[in-house]
Structures are given as structure tokens and as C-alpha cells.
Short mmCIF file of C-alpha atoms and ligand atoms in Angstrom, two decimals:
data_model
loop_
_atom_site.label_atom_id
_atom_site.label_comp_id
_atom_site.label_asym_id
_atom_site.label_seq_id
_atom_site.Cartn_x
_atom_site.Cartn_y
_atom_site.Cartn_z
CA MET A 1000 61.12 100.48 75.30
CA ALA A 1001 61.93 98.34 78.34
CA SER A 1002 59.62 95.41 78.89
CA SER A 1003 58.17 97.09 81.83
CA GLY A 1004 56.60 99.76 79.48
CA GLN A 1005 58.95 102.46 80.83
CA PRO A 1006 61.01 104.37 78.28
CA ARG A 1007 64.61 103.25 78.60
CA ILE A 1008 66.84 105.45 80.66
CA GLN A 1009 69.67 107.27 78.67
CA TRP A 1010 72.99 108.82 79.36
CA LEU A 1011 72.60 112.22 80.82
CA GLY A 1012 75.55 113.95 79.40
CA ARG A 1013 76.92 114.31 75.93
CA TRP A 1014 79.87 112.35 76.81
CA GLY A 1015 78.11 109.79 78.99
CA PHE A 1016 78.28 106.94 76.54
CA VAL A 1017 81.91 107.70 75.29
CA LEU A 1018 83.14 107.92 78.92
CA ALA A 1019 81.40 104.82 80.19
CA ALA A 1020 82.26 102.68 77.14
CA THR A 1021 85.91 103.93 77.32
CA GLY A 1022 85.76 103.12 81.01
CA SER A 1023 84.69 99.56 80.01
CA ALA A 1024 87.31 99.18 77.39
CA VAL A 1025 90.22 100.72 79.28
CA GLY A 1026 91.10 98.22 82.01
CA LEU A 1027 93.54 95.61 83.14
CA GLY A 1028 93.62 94.62 79.46
CA ASN A 1029 95.32 97.89 78.61
CA ILE A 1030 97.53 98.45 81.59
CA TRP A 1031 98.31 94.91 82.78
CA LYS A 1032 98.01 92.64 79.69
CA PHE A 1033 98.82 94.85 76.67
CA PRO A 1034 102.29 95.75 77.90
CA TYR A 1035 103.26 92.25 78.92
CA ILE A 1036 101.98 90.51 75.72
CA THR A 1037 103.75 93.35 73.63
CA GLY A 1038 106.78 92.44 75.69
CA GLU A 1039 106.34 88.68 75.05
CA TYR A 1040 105.72 88.87 71.34
CA GLY A 1041 108.58 91.28 70.51
CA GLY A 1042 107.24 94.82 70.59
CA GLY A 1043 106.57 97.10 67.55
CA ALA A 1044 105.50 94.52 65.01
CA PHE A 1045 102.97 93.18 67.49
CA VAL A 1046 101.66 96.73 68.06
CA LEU A 1047 101.21 97.09 64.27
CA VAL A 1048 99.19 93.87 63.98
CA TYR A 1049 97.15 94.70 66.96
CA LEU A 1050 96.24 98.10 65.49
CA ALA A 1051 95.20 96.42 62.27
CA CYS A 1052 92.96 93.95 64.26
CA ILE A 1053 91.32 96.87 66.13
CA LEU A 1054 90.52 98.55 62.82
CA ALA A 1055 89.43 95.55 60.75
CA VAL A 1056 87.63 93.47 63.40
CA GLY A 1057 87.31 95.55 66.59
CA VAL A 1058 85.66 98.68 65.22
CA PRO A 1059 83.07 96.97 62.93
CA VAL A 1060 82.08 94.52 65.70
CA MET A 1061 81.71 97.41 68.24
CA MET A 1062 79.59 99.40 65.88
CA THR A 1063 77.30 96.34 65.36
CA GLU A 1064 76.95 95.84 69.12
CA ILE A 1065 76.05 99.34 69.75
CA ALA A 1066 73.53 99.39 66.93
CA PHE A 1067 71.83 96.21 68.36
CA GLY A 1068 71.71 97.80 71.77
CA ARG A 1069 70.30 101.06 70.69
CA ARG A 1070 67.84 99.46 68.23
CA GLY A 1071 66.60 96.83 70.78
CA ARG A 1072 66.80 99.11 73.81
CA GLY A 1073 67.46 96.30 76.25
CA SER A 1074 69.94 93.87 77.72
CA PRO A 1075 71.70 91.72 75.08
CA ILE A 1076 69.01 89.04 75.30
CA ASP A 1077 66.00 91.37 75.02
CA ALA A 1078 67.68 93.76 72.50
CA ILE A 1079 68.65 90.95 70.13
CA ARG A 1080 65.29 89.32 70.43
CA ARG A 1081 63.47 92.64 69.57
CA VAL A 1082 65.77 93.31 66.63
CA VAL A 1083 65.44 89.83 65.11
CA SER A 1084 61.65 89.98 65.65
CA GLU A 1085 61.54 93.36 63.75
CA SER A 1086 63.01 91.44 60.70
CA GLY A 1087 60.72 88.43 61.33
CA ARG A 1088 63.60 86.12 62.25
CA SER A 1089 63.73 83.28 64.73
CA PHE A 1090 64.00 84.12 68.44
CA GLY A 1091 66.64 81.43 68.49
CA TRP A 1092 69.20 84.13 67.63
CA SER A 1093 68.92 85.68 71.09
CA LEU A 1094 71.06 82.76 72.23
CA ILE A 1095 73.88 85.14 71.19
CA GLY A 1096 72.60 87.56 73.84
CA TRP A 1097 72.51 84.87 76.45
CA MET A 1098 76.10 83.84 75.59
CA ALA A 1099 77.22 87.52 75.80
CA MET A 1100 75.68 88.06 79.13
CA LEU A 1101 77.18 84.84 80.55
CA CYS A 1102 80.55 85.75 79.03
CA GLY A 1103 80.54 89.18 80.82
CA PHE A 1104 79.70 87.48 84.05
CA MET A 1105 82.31 84.81 83.61
CA ILE A 1106 85.08 87.33 82.81
CA LEU A 1107 84.25 89.30 85.82
CA SER A 1108 84.47 86.20 87.98
CA PHE A 1109 88.21 86.09 87.35
CA TYR A 1110 88.71 89.80 86.57
CA VAL A 1111 87.88 90.65 90.26
CA VAL A 1112 90.78 88.44 91.40
CA VAL A 1113 93.32 90.33 89.18
CA ALA A 1114 91.68 93.65 90.13
CA GLY A 1115 92.19 92.46 93.74
CA TRP A 1116 95.88 92.16 93.08
CA SER A 1117 95.94 95.76 91.99
CA PHE A 1118 94.06 96.93 95.10
CA SER A 1119 96.33 94.98 97.34
CA TYR A 1120 99.50 96.34 95.70
CA LEU A 1121 98.04 99.84 96.04
CA TRP A 1122 97.74 99.12 99.80
CA LYS A 1123 101.15 97.67 99.94
CA MET A 1124 102.60 100.74 98.18
CA LEU A 1125 100.84 103.04 100.62
CA THR A 1126 101.91 101.14 103.67
CA GLY A 1127 105.52 100.27 102.66
CA GLY A 1128 104.83 96.65 102.38
CA LEU A 1129 106.48 96.25 98.92
CA THR A 1130 110.14 95.93 99.60
CA GLY A 1131 112.70 93.61 98.10
CA SER A 1132 115.97 93.84 96.41
CA SER A 1133 115.48 91.37 93.45
CA VAL A 1134 112.71 90.21 91.14
CA ASP A 1135 112.96 86.93 93.08
CA ASP A 1136 111.99 88.74 96.30
CA MET A 1137 109.16 90.50 94.55
CA ALA A 1138 107.99 87.07 93.18
CA ALA A 1139 107.91 85.89 96.71
CA VAL A 1140 105.79 88.92 97.76
CA PHE A 1141 103.41 88.06 94.92
CA ALA A 1142 103.33 84.39 95.79
CA ALA A 1143 102.69 85.15 99.52
CA ASN A 1144 99.81 87.44 98.60
CA ASN A 1145 98.22 84.70 96.55
CA ALA A 1146 98.85 81.86 98.92
CA ASN A 1147 96.55 83.13 101.63
CA PRO A 1148 92.90 82.72 100.55
CA TRP A 1149 91.68 85.15 103.13
CA VAL A 1150 93.86 87.89 102.05
CA LEU A 1151 93.34 87.36 98.30
CA GLY A 1152 89.66 86.61 98.82
CA GLY A 1153 89.32 89.77 101.00
CA TRP A 1154 90.63 91.98 98.05
CA SER A 1155 88.52 90.37 95.41
CA THR A 1156 85.51 90.75 97.80
CA LEU A 1157 86.32 94.44 98.14
CA VAL A 1158 86.29 94.71 94.37
CA THR A 1159 83.00 92.84 94.12
CA LEU A 1160 81.38 95.13 96.74
CA LEU A 1161 82.55 98.43 95.06
CA THR A 1162 81.30 97.11 91.62
CA MET A 1163 77.84 96.25 92.95
CA LEU A 1164 77.63 99.52 94.96
CA ILE A 1165 78.19 101.62 91.75
CA VAL A 1166 75.91 99.39 89.56
CA GLY A 1167 73.19 99.32 92.20
CA LYS A 1168 73.03 103.11 92.15
CA GLY A 1169 71.89 103.05 88.57
CA VAL A 1170 73.06 104.05 85.07
CA GLN A 1171 73.19 107.87 85.69
CA GLU A 1172 73.76 108.13 89.37
CA GLY A 1173 76.13 105.20 89.62
CA ILE A 1174 77.88 104.29 86.40
CA GLU A 1175 77.80 107.75 84.58
CA LYS A 1176 78.77 109.76 87.70
CA SER A 1177 81.72 107.51 88.73
CA VAL A 1178 83.27 107.33 85.20
CA SER A 1179 82.88 111.02 84.79
CA TRP A 1180 85.66 111.59 87.45
CA MET A 1181 87.50 108.36 87.30
CA MET A 1182 88.32 108.39 83.56
CA PRO A 1183 89.81 112.00 83.52
CA GLY A 1184 91.64 111.03 86.77
CA LEU A 1185 93.07 108.02 85.12
CA VAL A 1186 94.42 109.90 82.14
CA LEU A 1187 95.86 112.59 84.31
CA MET A 1188 97.78 109.86 86.29
CA LEU A 1189 98.86 108.26 83.10
CA VAL A 1190 100.34 111.53 81.89
CA LEU A 1191 102.17 112.08 85.12
CA LEU A 1192 103.55 108.57 84.83
CA ILE A 1193 104.83 109.07 81.33
CA VAL A 1194 106.46 112.38 82.51
CA PHE A 1195 108.18 110.25 85.27
CA GLY A 1196 109.13 107.79 82.48
CA VAL A 1197 110.72 110.57 80.38
CA PHE A 1198 112.98 111.46 83.25
CA SER A 1199 113.74 107.94 84.15
CA GLY A 1200 116.41 107.41 81.52
CA GLY A 1201 114.75 104.49 79.66
CA PHE A 1202 112.18 106.56 77.65
CA GLY A 1203 114.11 106.31 74.28
CA ASP A 1204 114.43 102.51 74.53
CA ALA A 1205 110.79 102.29 75.36
CA VAL A 1206 109.76 104.20 72.29
CA ARG A 1207 112.10 102.10 70.11
CA PHE A 1208 110.64 99.04 71.67
CA LEU A 1209 107.04 99.94 71.02
CA PHE A 1210 107.26 101.59 67.69
CA SER A 1211 110.05 99.90 65.70
CA PHE A 1212 108.16 97.67 63.37
CA ASN A 1213 110.48 94.73 62.76
CA THR A 1214 108.25 92.23 61.31
CA GLY A 1215 110.79 89.51 61.55
CA SER A 1216 110.18 89.34 65.35
CA LEU A 1217 106.54 88.44 65.10
CA SER A 1218 105.40 84.74 65.50
CA SER A 1219 102.03 83.51 64.33
CA ALA A 1220 101.08 83.01 67.92
CA GLY A 1221 101.72 86.74 68.41
CA MET A 1222 99.30 87.66 65.54
CA LEU A 1223 96.55 85.50 67.11
CA ALA A 1224 97.16 87.07 70.44
CA ALA A 1225 96.68 90.45 68.89
CA LEU A 1226 93.41 89.41 67.35
CA GLY A 1227 92.07 87.79 70.48
CA HIS A 1228 93.23 90.83 72.56
CA ALA A 1229 91.27 93.13 70.21
CA PHE A 1230 87.98 91.57 71.48
CA PHE A 1231 89.10 91.70 75.11
CA THR A 1232 90.36 95.14 75.19
CA LEU A 1233 87.25 96.69 73.49
CA SER A 1234 85.00 94.65 75.68
CA LEU A 1235 83.27 93.04 72.75
CA ALA A 1236 80.71 90.18 72.80
CA SER A 1237 80.37 90.30 76.53
CA GLY A 1238 77.25 92.34 76.84
CA ALA A 1239 78.95 95.51 78.23
CA ILE A 1240 79.04 97.61 75.06
CA LEU A 1241 75.64 96.34 73.74
CA THR A 1242 73.98 97.22 77.10
CA TYR A 1243 75.60 100.66 77.33
CA GLY A 1244 74.62 101.16 73.71
CA SER A 1245 71.05 100.63 74.72
CA TYR A 1246 71.18 103.82 76.82
CA LEU A 1247 72.53 105.88 73.89
CA PRO A 1248 70.39 108.67 72.63
CA LYS A 1249 68.86 108.34 69.15
CA GLY A 1250 70.68 111.36 67.68
CA ALA A 1251 74.21 110.17 68.48
CA SER A 1252 76.44 108.88 65.71
CA ILE A 1253 77.36 105.29 66.30
CA GLY A 1254 80.31 105.40 63.84
CA ARG A 1255 81.82 108.44 65.55
CA THR A 1256 81.32 107.20 69.08
CA THR A 1257 82.83 103.86 68.19
CA VAL A 1258 85.90 105.49 66.67
CA SER A 1259 86.35 107.71 69.73
CA VAL A 1260 86.12 104.73 72.11
CA ALA A 1261 88.46 102.51 70.02
CA LEU A 1262 90.88 105.35 69.68
CA ALA A 1263 90.89 106.24 73.37
CA ASP A 1264 91.37 102.57 74.28
CA THR A 1265 94.32 102.23 71.92
CA VAL A 1266 95.93 105.51 72.99
CA VAL A 1267 95.61 104.41 76.62
CA ALA A 1268 97.17 101.08 75.86
CA LEU A 1269 100.09 102.68 74.11
CA MET A 1270 100.45 105.36 76.83
CA ALA A 1271 100.49 102.50 79.45
CA GLY A 1272 103.44 101.07 77.49
CA LEU A 1273 105.18 104.42 77.47
CA ALA A 1274 104.71 104.58 81.24
CA ILE A 1275 105.85 101.09 82.06
CA PHE A 1276 108.74 100.30 79.66
CA PRO A 1277 110.92 103.29 80.44
CA VAL A 1278 110.98 102.16 84.14
CA ILE A 1279 111.65 98.63 83.12
CA PHE A 1280 114.42 99.50 80.72
CA ALA A 1281 115.97 102.09 82.96
CA ASN A 1282 116.54 99.33 85.54
CA GLY A 1283 117.89 96.82 83.03
CA MET A 1284 114.84 94.52 83.37
CA ASN A 1285 113.33 92.10 80.89
CA PRO A 1286 110.22 93.46 79.05
CA GLY A 1287 109.10 89.82 78.27
CA GLU A 1288 108.59 89.04 81.96
CA GLY A 1289 104.94 87.80 81.35
CA PRO A 1290 101.91 88.37 83.60
CA GLY A 1291 104.07 89.33 86.53
CA LEU A 1292 105.58 92.32 84.68
CA ILE A 1293 103.69 95.00 86.51
CA PHE A 1294 103.38 93.16 89.88
CA MET A 1295 107.07 92.09 90.08
CA SER A 1296 109.42 94.02 87.86
CA LEU A 1297 107.62 97.42 88.10
CA PRO A 1298 107.47 97.77 91.96
CA LEU A 1299 111.15 96.85 92.14
CA ALA A 1300 112.00 99.45 89.61
CA PHE A 1301 109.90 102.05 91.31
CA GLN A 1302 111.70 101.30 94.59
CA ALA A 1303 115.08 102.01 92.92
CA MET A 1304 114.08 105.51 91.70
CA PRO A 1305 113.65 108.88 93.30
CA LEU A 1306 109.94 109.65 93.97
CA GLY A 1307 109.36 105.97 92.91
CA THR A 1308 106.97 105.34 95.80
CA LEU A 1309 104.79 108.27 94.94
CA PHE A 1310 104.60 107.13 91.46
CA GLY A 1311 104.06 103.55 92.34
CA ILE A 1312 101.09 104.70 94.36
CA LEU A 1313 99.75 106.62 91.42
CA PHE A 1314 100.33 103.61 89.14
CA PHE A 1315 98.36 101.13 91.27
CA LEU A 1316 95.59 103.68 92.00
CA MET A 1317 95.22 104.20 88.28
CA LEU A 1318 95.17 100.45 87.67
CA SER A 1319 92.61 99.88 90.36
CA MET A 1320 90.29 102.62 88.93
CA ALA A 1321 90.64 101.29 85.35
CA ALA A 1322 89.71 97.80 86.63
CA LEU A 1323 86.70 99.08 88.44
CA THR A 1324 85.29 101.08 85.49
CA SER A 1325 85.49 97.91 83.51
CA SER A 1326 83.97 95.63 86.11
CA ILE A 1327 80.92 97.68 86.46
CA SER A 1328 80.32 97.28 82.64
CA MET A 1329 80.56 93.57 82.77
CA VAL A 1330 77.61 93.04 85.23
CA GLU A 1331 75.48 95.78 83.79
CA ALA A 1332 73.97 93.41 81.23
CA THR A 1333 72.88 90.93 83.92
CA VAL A 1334 71.55 93.70 86.12
CA SER A 1335 69.64 95.37 83.43
CA TRP A 1336 68.12 92.05 82.36
CA LEU A 1337 67.08 91.25 85.92
CA CYS A 1338 65.43 94.62 86.34
CA ASP A 1339 63.62 94.52 83.05
CA ASN A 1340 62.44 90.89 83.36
CA LYS A 1341 62.05 89.93 86.94
CA GLY A 1342 60.40 92.99 88.28
CA ILE A 1343 63.05 93.67 90.93
CA THR A 1344 64.63 96.97 91.82
CA ARG A 1345 68.10 97.74 90.62
CA PRO A 1346 69.77 97.50 94.10
CA VAL A 1347 68.16 94.04 94.65
CA ALA A 1348 69.22 92.94 91.20
CA ALA A 1349 72.79 94.22 91.75
CA TRP A 1350 73.31 92.72 95.26
CA SER A 1351 71.82 89.33 94.23
CA THR A 1352 74.09 89.29 91.12
CA GLY A 1353 76.91 90.20 93.45
CA ILE A 1354 76.26 87.17 95.69
CA VAL A 1355 76.48 84.67 92.76
CA LEU A 1356 79.47 86.50 91.39
CA TRP A 1357 81.18 86.37 94.75
CA LEU A 1358 80.70 82.64 95.02
CA ILE A 1359 82.11 81.92 91.55
CA SER A 1360 84.90 84.42 91.96
CA THR A 1361 85.90 82.74 95.24
CA LEU A 1362 86.30 79.48 93.36
CA ALA A 1363 88.46 81.23 90.89
CA MET A 1364 90.54 82.92 93.68
CA LEU A 1365 91.11 79.50 95.30
CA SER A 1366 92.94 78.32 92.05
CA PHE A 1367 95.87 80.25 93.49
CA ASN A 1368 96.01 78.63 96.96
CA MET A 1369 93.71 75.91 98.46
CA GLY A 1370 92.62 74.77 95.07
CA ALA A 1371 96.00 74.73 93.50
CA ASP A 1372 95.60 71.06 92.74
CA TRP A 1373 92.10 71.28 91.43
CA THR A 1374 92.62 71.10 87.76
CA LEU A 1375 90.69 69.73 84.80
CA ALA A 1376 92.56 68.88 81.57
CA GLY A 1377 95.62 70.76 83.09
CA ARG A 1378 93.71 74.04 83.81
CA HIS A 1379 92.64 75.64 87.00
CA PHE A 1380 89.10 77.08 87.36
CA PHE A 1381 90.58 80.53 86.88
CA ASP A 1382 92.37 79.53 83.67
CA TRP A 1383 89.12 77.82 82.33
CA LEU A 1384 87.19 81.11 82.79
CA ASP A 1385 89.83 83.04 80.94
CA TYR A 1386 90.32 80.31 78.23
CA LEU A 1387 86.55 79.76 77.57
CA THR A 1388 85.70 83.39 77.36
CA SER A 1389 88.63 84.71 75.40
CA ARG A 1390 89.28 81.83 73.09
CA TRP A 1391 85.63 80.78 72.47
CA MET A 1392 82.74 82.88 73.83
CA MET A 1393 83.97 86.29 72.65
CA PRO A 1394 84.91 85.30 69.11
CA LEU A 1395 81.79 83.07 68.83
CA GLY A 1396 79.50 85.91 70.08
CA GLY A 1397 81.18 88.39 67.83
CA LEU A 1398 80.76 86.13 64.79
CA GLY A 1399 77.17 85.42 65.64
CA MET A 1400 76.42 89.18 65.75
CA VAL A 1401 78.23 90.10 62.61
CA LEU A 1402 76.64 87.27 60.59
CA LEU A 1403 73.28 88.29 62.05
CA ALA A 1404 73.78 91.88 61.10
CA GLY A 1405 75.49 91.25 57.75
CA PHE A 1406 73.38 88.37 56.32
CA VAL A 1407 70.24 87.59 58.32
CA LEU A 1408 68.46 90.73 59.29
CA ASN A 1409 66.63 93.03 56.78
CA SER A 1410 69.28 95.21 55.30
CA GLU A 1411 67.36 98.32 56.15
CA THR A 1412 67.70 97.67 59.90
CA PHE A 1413 71.37 98.46 60.25
CA ARG A 1414 71.32 101.00 57.37
CA ASP A 1415 68.86 102.90 59.32
CA GLU A 1416 70.35 102.41 62.79
CA LEU A 1417 73.92 103.23 61.84
CA GLY A 1418 72.86 106.19 59.72
CA LEU A 1419 76.10 106.01 57.65
CA ALA A 1420 76.68 107.62 54.21
CA PRO A 1421 76.90 105.02 51.43
CA LEU A 1422 80.53 104.50 51.33
CA PRO A 1423 81.17 104.10 55.05
CA TYR A 1424 78.14 101.77 55.18
CA THR A 1425 79.53 99.59 52.37
CA LEU A 1426 82.86 99.42 54.17
CA TRP A 1427 81.10 98.40 57.44
CA LEU A 1428 79.11 95.81 55.57
CA THR A 1429 82.19 94.25 53.91
CA MET A 1430 83.99 94.20 57.23
CA VAL A 1431 81.05 92.44 59.00
CA ARG A 1432 80.27 90.11 56.28
CA TYR A 1433 83.77 89.00 55.37
CA VAL A 1434 86.71 90.39 57.04
CA SER A 1435 85.65 90.06 60.69
CA PRO A 1436 84.34 86.50 60.14
CA LEU A 1437 87.52 85.37 58.52
CA GLY A 1438 89.59 86.74 61.24
CA ILE A 1439 87.43 85.11 63.88
CA LEU A 1440 87.62 81.73 61.98
CA VAL A 1441 91.30 81.92 62.16
CA ILE A 1442 91.14 82.17 65.91
CA PHE A 1443 88.99 79.03 66.02
CA VAL A 1444 91.31 77.14 63.59
CA ASP A 1445 94.07 77.83 66.04
CA ALA A 1446 92.08 77.18 69.20
CA LEU A 1447 90.95 73.80 67.92
CA GLY A 1448 94.65 72.97 67.11
CA LEU A 1449 93.62 72.26 63.61
CA TYR A 1450 96.34 74.24 61.93
CA GLN A 1451 98.88 77.01 62.95
CA VAL A 1452 97.93 79.91 60.73
CA SER A 1453 100.68 82.34 60.15
CA PHE A 1454 99.49 85.63 58.57
CA ALA A 1455 103.02 86.35 57.41
CA GLN A 1456 103.30 83.08 55.62
CA HIS A 1457 99.70 82.40 54.66
CA TRP A 1458 98.53 85.76 53.55
CA PRO A 1459 98.02 84.89 49.86
CA TRP A 1460 95.78 82.04 50.90
CA LEU A 1461 93.90 84.24 53.31
CA LEU A 1462 93.41 86.81 50.64
CA THR A 1463 92.17 84.16 48.22
CA ILE A 1464 89.78 82.72 50.75
CA LEU A 1465 88.52 86.25 51.49
CA VAL A 1466 87.81 86.92 47.71
CA VAL A 1467 86.05 83.56 47.41
CA MET A 1468 83.92 84.36 50.50
CA MET A 1469 82.96 87.73 49.11
CA ALA A 1470 82.01 86.34 45.74
CA ALA A 1471 79.91 83.44 47.31
CA GLY A 1472 78.42 85.76 49.93
CA GLU A 1473 77.33 88.42 47.46
CA ALA A 1474 75.84 85.88 45.18
CA LEU A 1475 74.05 83.86 47.84
CA SER A 1476 73.03 86.51 50.37
CA PRO A 1477 69.72 87.61 48.71
CA ARG A 1478 68.68 83.85 48.49
CA LEU A 1479 69.83 83.34 51.98
CA ARG A 1480 67.54 86.23 53.26
CA LYS A 1481 64.67 84.93 51.23
CA ALA A 1482 65.07 81.43 52.68
CA LEU A 1483 65.24 82.90 56.22
CA LYS A 1484 61.93 84.85 55.67
CA PRO A 1485 59.20 83.41 57.95
CA ALA A 1486 56.39 81.85 56.07
N1 PFF B 1004 88.06 95.77 78.11
C1 PFF B 1004 88.54 95.40 79.49
C2 PFF B 1004 89.97 95.40 79.68
O1 PFF B 1004 90.65 95.75 78.70
O2 PFF B 1004 90.50 95.28 80.71
C3 PFF B 1004 87.94 94.06 79.79
C4 PFF B 1004 86.50 93.76 79.56
C5 PFF B 1004 85.60 94.69 80.02
C6 PFF B 1004 86.13 92.66 78.90
C7 PFF B 1004 84.23 94.44 79.85
C8 PFF B 1004 84.75 92.41 78.75
C9 PFF B 1004 83.83 93.26 79.17
F1 PFF B 1004 82.53 93.03 79.01
#
């Protein structure tokens, strides 16, 4: 129940949650980031580690989040507070909810700037403004786009407006309706782009690049990037999935829906690779170009190919829609919290959130032009938002949620909410108690610069630590639960 006493609204259609959560997961992370980090970290071996991270950390954390949302029927703060109070635990745990909500908001503050790049490139493609004969020419177009705060700010403002327009309309009328045509449209465009890639001449190279698992080419930095990206790409610990989960009908299977969303997200990331790399290889370009890969190399390659402009338009249209379906999920937690707790209507909540978001994202946007000199410890505001959320807040929020679910709450709570058979339940419990926390701790060890962990080299150590954690955890958890019981 929402705090207003009204029963919480639920997704209308059978596929409402899966479409919306997949819309949240599939975004710039899949189409912009995944291909370029795969390119940077050497291809197939990176893909393999990434898949392992999705399975071992992403899926269990996502199930936990959805279960929190559905059990607590509220925004991350309210839902976690209700679930912990059901087990008689301290309300202090709802700090995890506050952090998740803030994290989603902070991600959106820089995400709208990148989404703005996508919209502006779509416009340039449509109007013939993307011409050049070398990667340097394209880099100059990209730099000019960023240098003008009015232009860049105009595009990110457009993304903010569209996001708030959809969220302001509500869960069913706004979010569910828009994802129900944007997601199929996106997949259709992606398929068309892959067909284009097949005929471009570089398809075989792209397949080899993505799927030849040459472990020698993978650095420890690559493995950490894979783990960190698993959080980002599945929209974890940012309030989005938890809040969408709060609209999930009681009868739906959390295990099955999670697997569908994670699978769809992974398939789209791989499909994006299969759409982008053939074009890059066919034109003899470097797959390890970095963040500019799709904004510099790709437009140049499209330009050199028959029907390239048409497919370029399709590509940036797809990217813009993917960004939008993710953006809406990042503010839903805040908007839902405002509606439930401040007695304001959804449109008012959405537009007031939009104003604050616009102010912060404008600061992030200025990192590329007027504020190019405004740095703190070597980072711009834009980079700080990215660094704090992906290196700290997402893993920390994920860790808090799995420990809460695995050790602190009454064991019946999640057993009941997940409704799994004994074997999958034990598997989930082992993952949230030991495997996910260990993976997350490795991210922290690295982020703190304490030690450079290499999975390839240190796996016997990691395995030993895991076994010790399991033995200690199983021995201590009953006592821990008892100690945490309120007087
Ligand atoms: N999963 C999105 C992507 O891959 O682009 C990013 C994201 C969406 C992160 C929603 C966090 C979030 F709450």
C-alpha cells in the first residue's frame, strides 16, 4: 500500500514490467558504452567475463531489488523501510533507499548530456550536418558541438523535457505506453542495422572480435570494468528497478522476469556490437577508439557507405530512444517518493524534479565548455557524477541490499517474496550472501587503490576467501540474526 492509503498502481499488461525494466536496462550503456569498452579491453575475453558478472552478480542483485520493491510497494526509501520493519529491524537501513534514489538522480544528471549528444547527432544526420573526410574532421564536429553551451544545453534540456513529460503522465499512461512502442521499435532498428552490417563487408571480423575468447588479451582493469558495467547496464542500485518492481503484480515470477530482462539487455548489447563493429572494420577503423567510437568513427563510416545516411539516421534514432526509456526510469523513484510522501500530484512532482535536474545537469554540461577549467582533484563535475555513482554508490547500494536480504531480514521474507523452489532459492542465497559481496568488495579494493586485483592471477586466493566467507557466514548468520532482533 502506498502511504496515502491507496493501493499501489500496477503495470497494466502482462509484459509491462519486462518492457519497462528492459527499457531501463537497455540504454547508452549497451549501445554507446559496451561496444567501446569491449573495443578498449580487447573483445571476446572481455565479453565472457562480462557475461559471468551478469550471471553471478547482476541477476541475484536484480532479483533482490525487485523483491524489495514488490514487498514494500513503494519508492526505494519507503519500500526498504516497510520491509525492514516487517522483520523488526532498524529503520536506519532505509538509508540504502536514500542512496539509491540519489544515485539514479545523479546518473540522470550526466546521462541527459550524453543522450543530448545522441539527439543532436540524429538532427545532424537528418539535416546533412555530419560531413567530414577523416576521424579528425569528425572529432572537430564533436568538439564544436560540445564547445557551445547553448547548443549542448539545448539538447540536454530537450531530453529533460521529454523525460519529465513521459514520467508526468504516470506509470501506465506515460511509462508503460511509451516503452510498449519504443522497445519493439528499437529492436527492429537494431535488426535492420545488423542486416546492414552483414552486407558491409566487416561482419566476419566483427563476429571474430566479439566472440573469440582469447583470455591472454584481458587485463585486470578490463575485468573490473566488466563488473562495474554489469551494475550500470542492468540499472542496479539506482532506484529504477526497485521502483518498477513496486508496480509488479503479486503473481508474476521474480526469477523469470529477472532472467528475461537480463537476457534481453545482454542480447541487445551484443547486437549493438554486431551492428557497430562490422561498419568500423569494413572501413579499417580502430575498435578501441574510446568514448568517441559511435560519435566519431561511426558517422564517418556511414558516410562512406551506400545507404549509409539512412542507416545513420536509424542508428541515432535508436540510440535516442534507448536513452529516453532509461532516463524515465532514473527519476521514477524520486517522483514516486514525492507523490507518496508530499501529497503532490504526479505532474507537479515530475516538473519540480525536472527543474532541479535541469540545474544540476546544466552544471554537468558546462564541464565541456565554459567550465572546462572547473576541476576538483583532476575531475570535472560531469566526471565526478559518473565516478561517484558507478565506482561507489551503485556497488555500495548493491552490497547493502544483498547483505540486508541475505543476513539481516527474517529468512521467510525473501523466501516468500521470491517464491523459488528450494534449489534455485539456495543458489540465490549463496549468491547474495557470498559471491556478489565478494565481487563488490573487489571493486572497492580497486577503487581505493589498495591493490590491483587480477582475477586471472589471483583466482586461487579469491576462491579461498569465498570458501572462508561461506564457512564463517553460515556459522555466524543465526547468531547475527538473533543479535539484530529488537528487544
Ligand atoms: N542501464 C542504463 C544503460 O545501460 O544505459 C543506465 C541506467 C538506467 C543506470 C537506469 C541506472 C538507472 F537507474
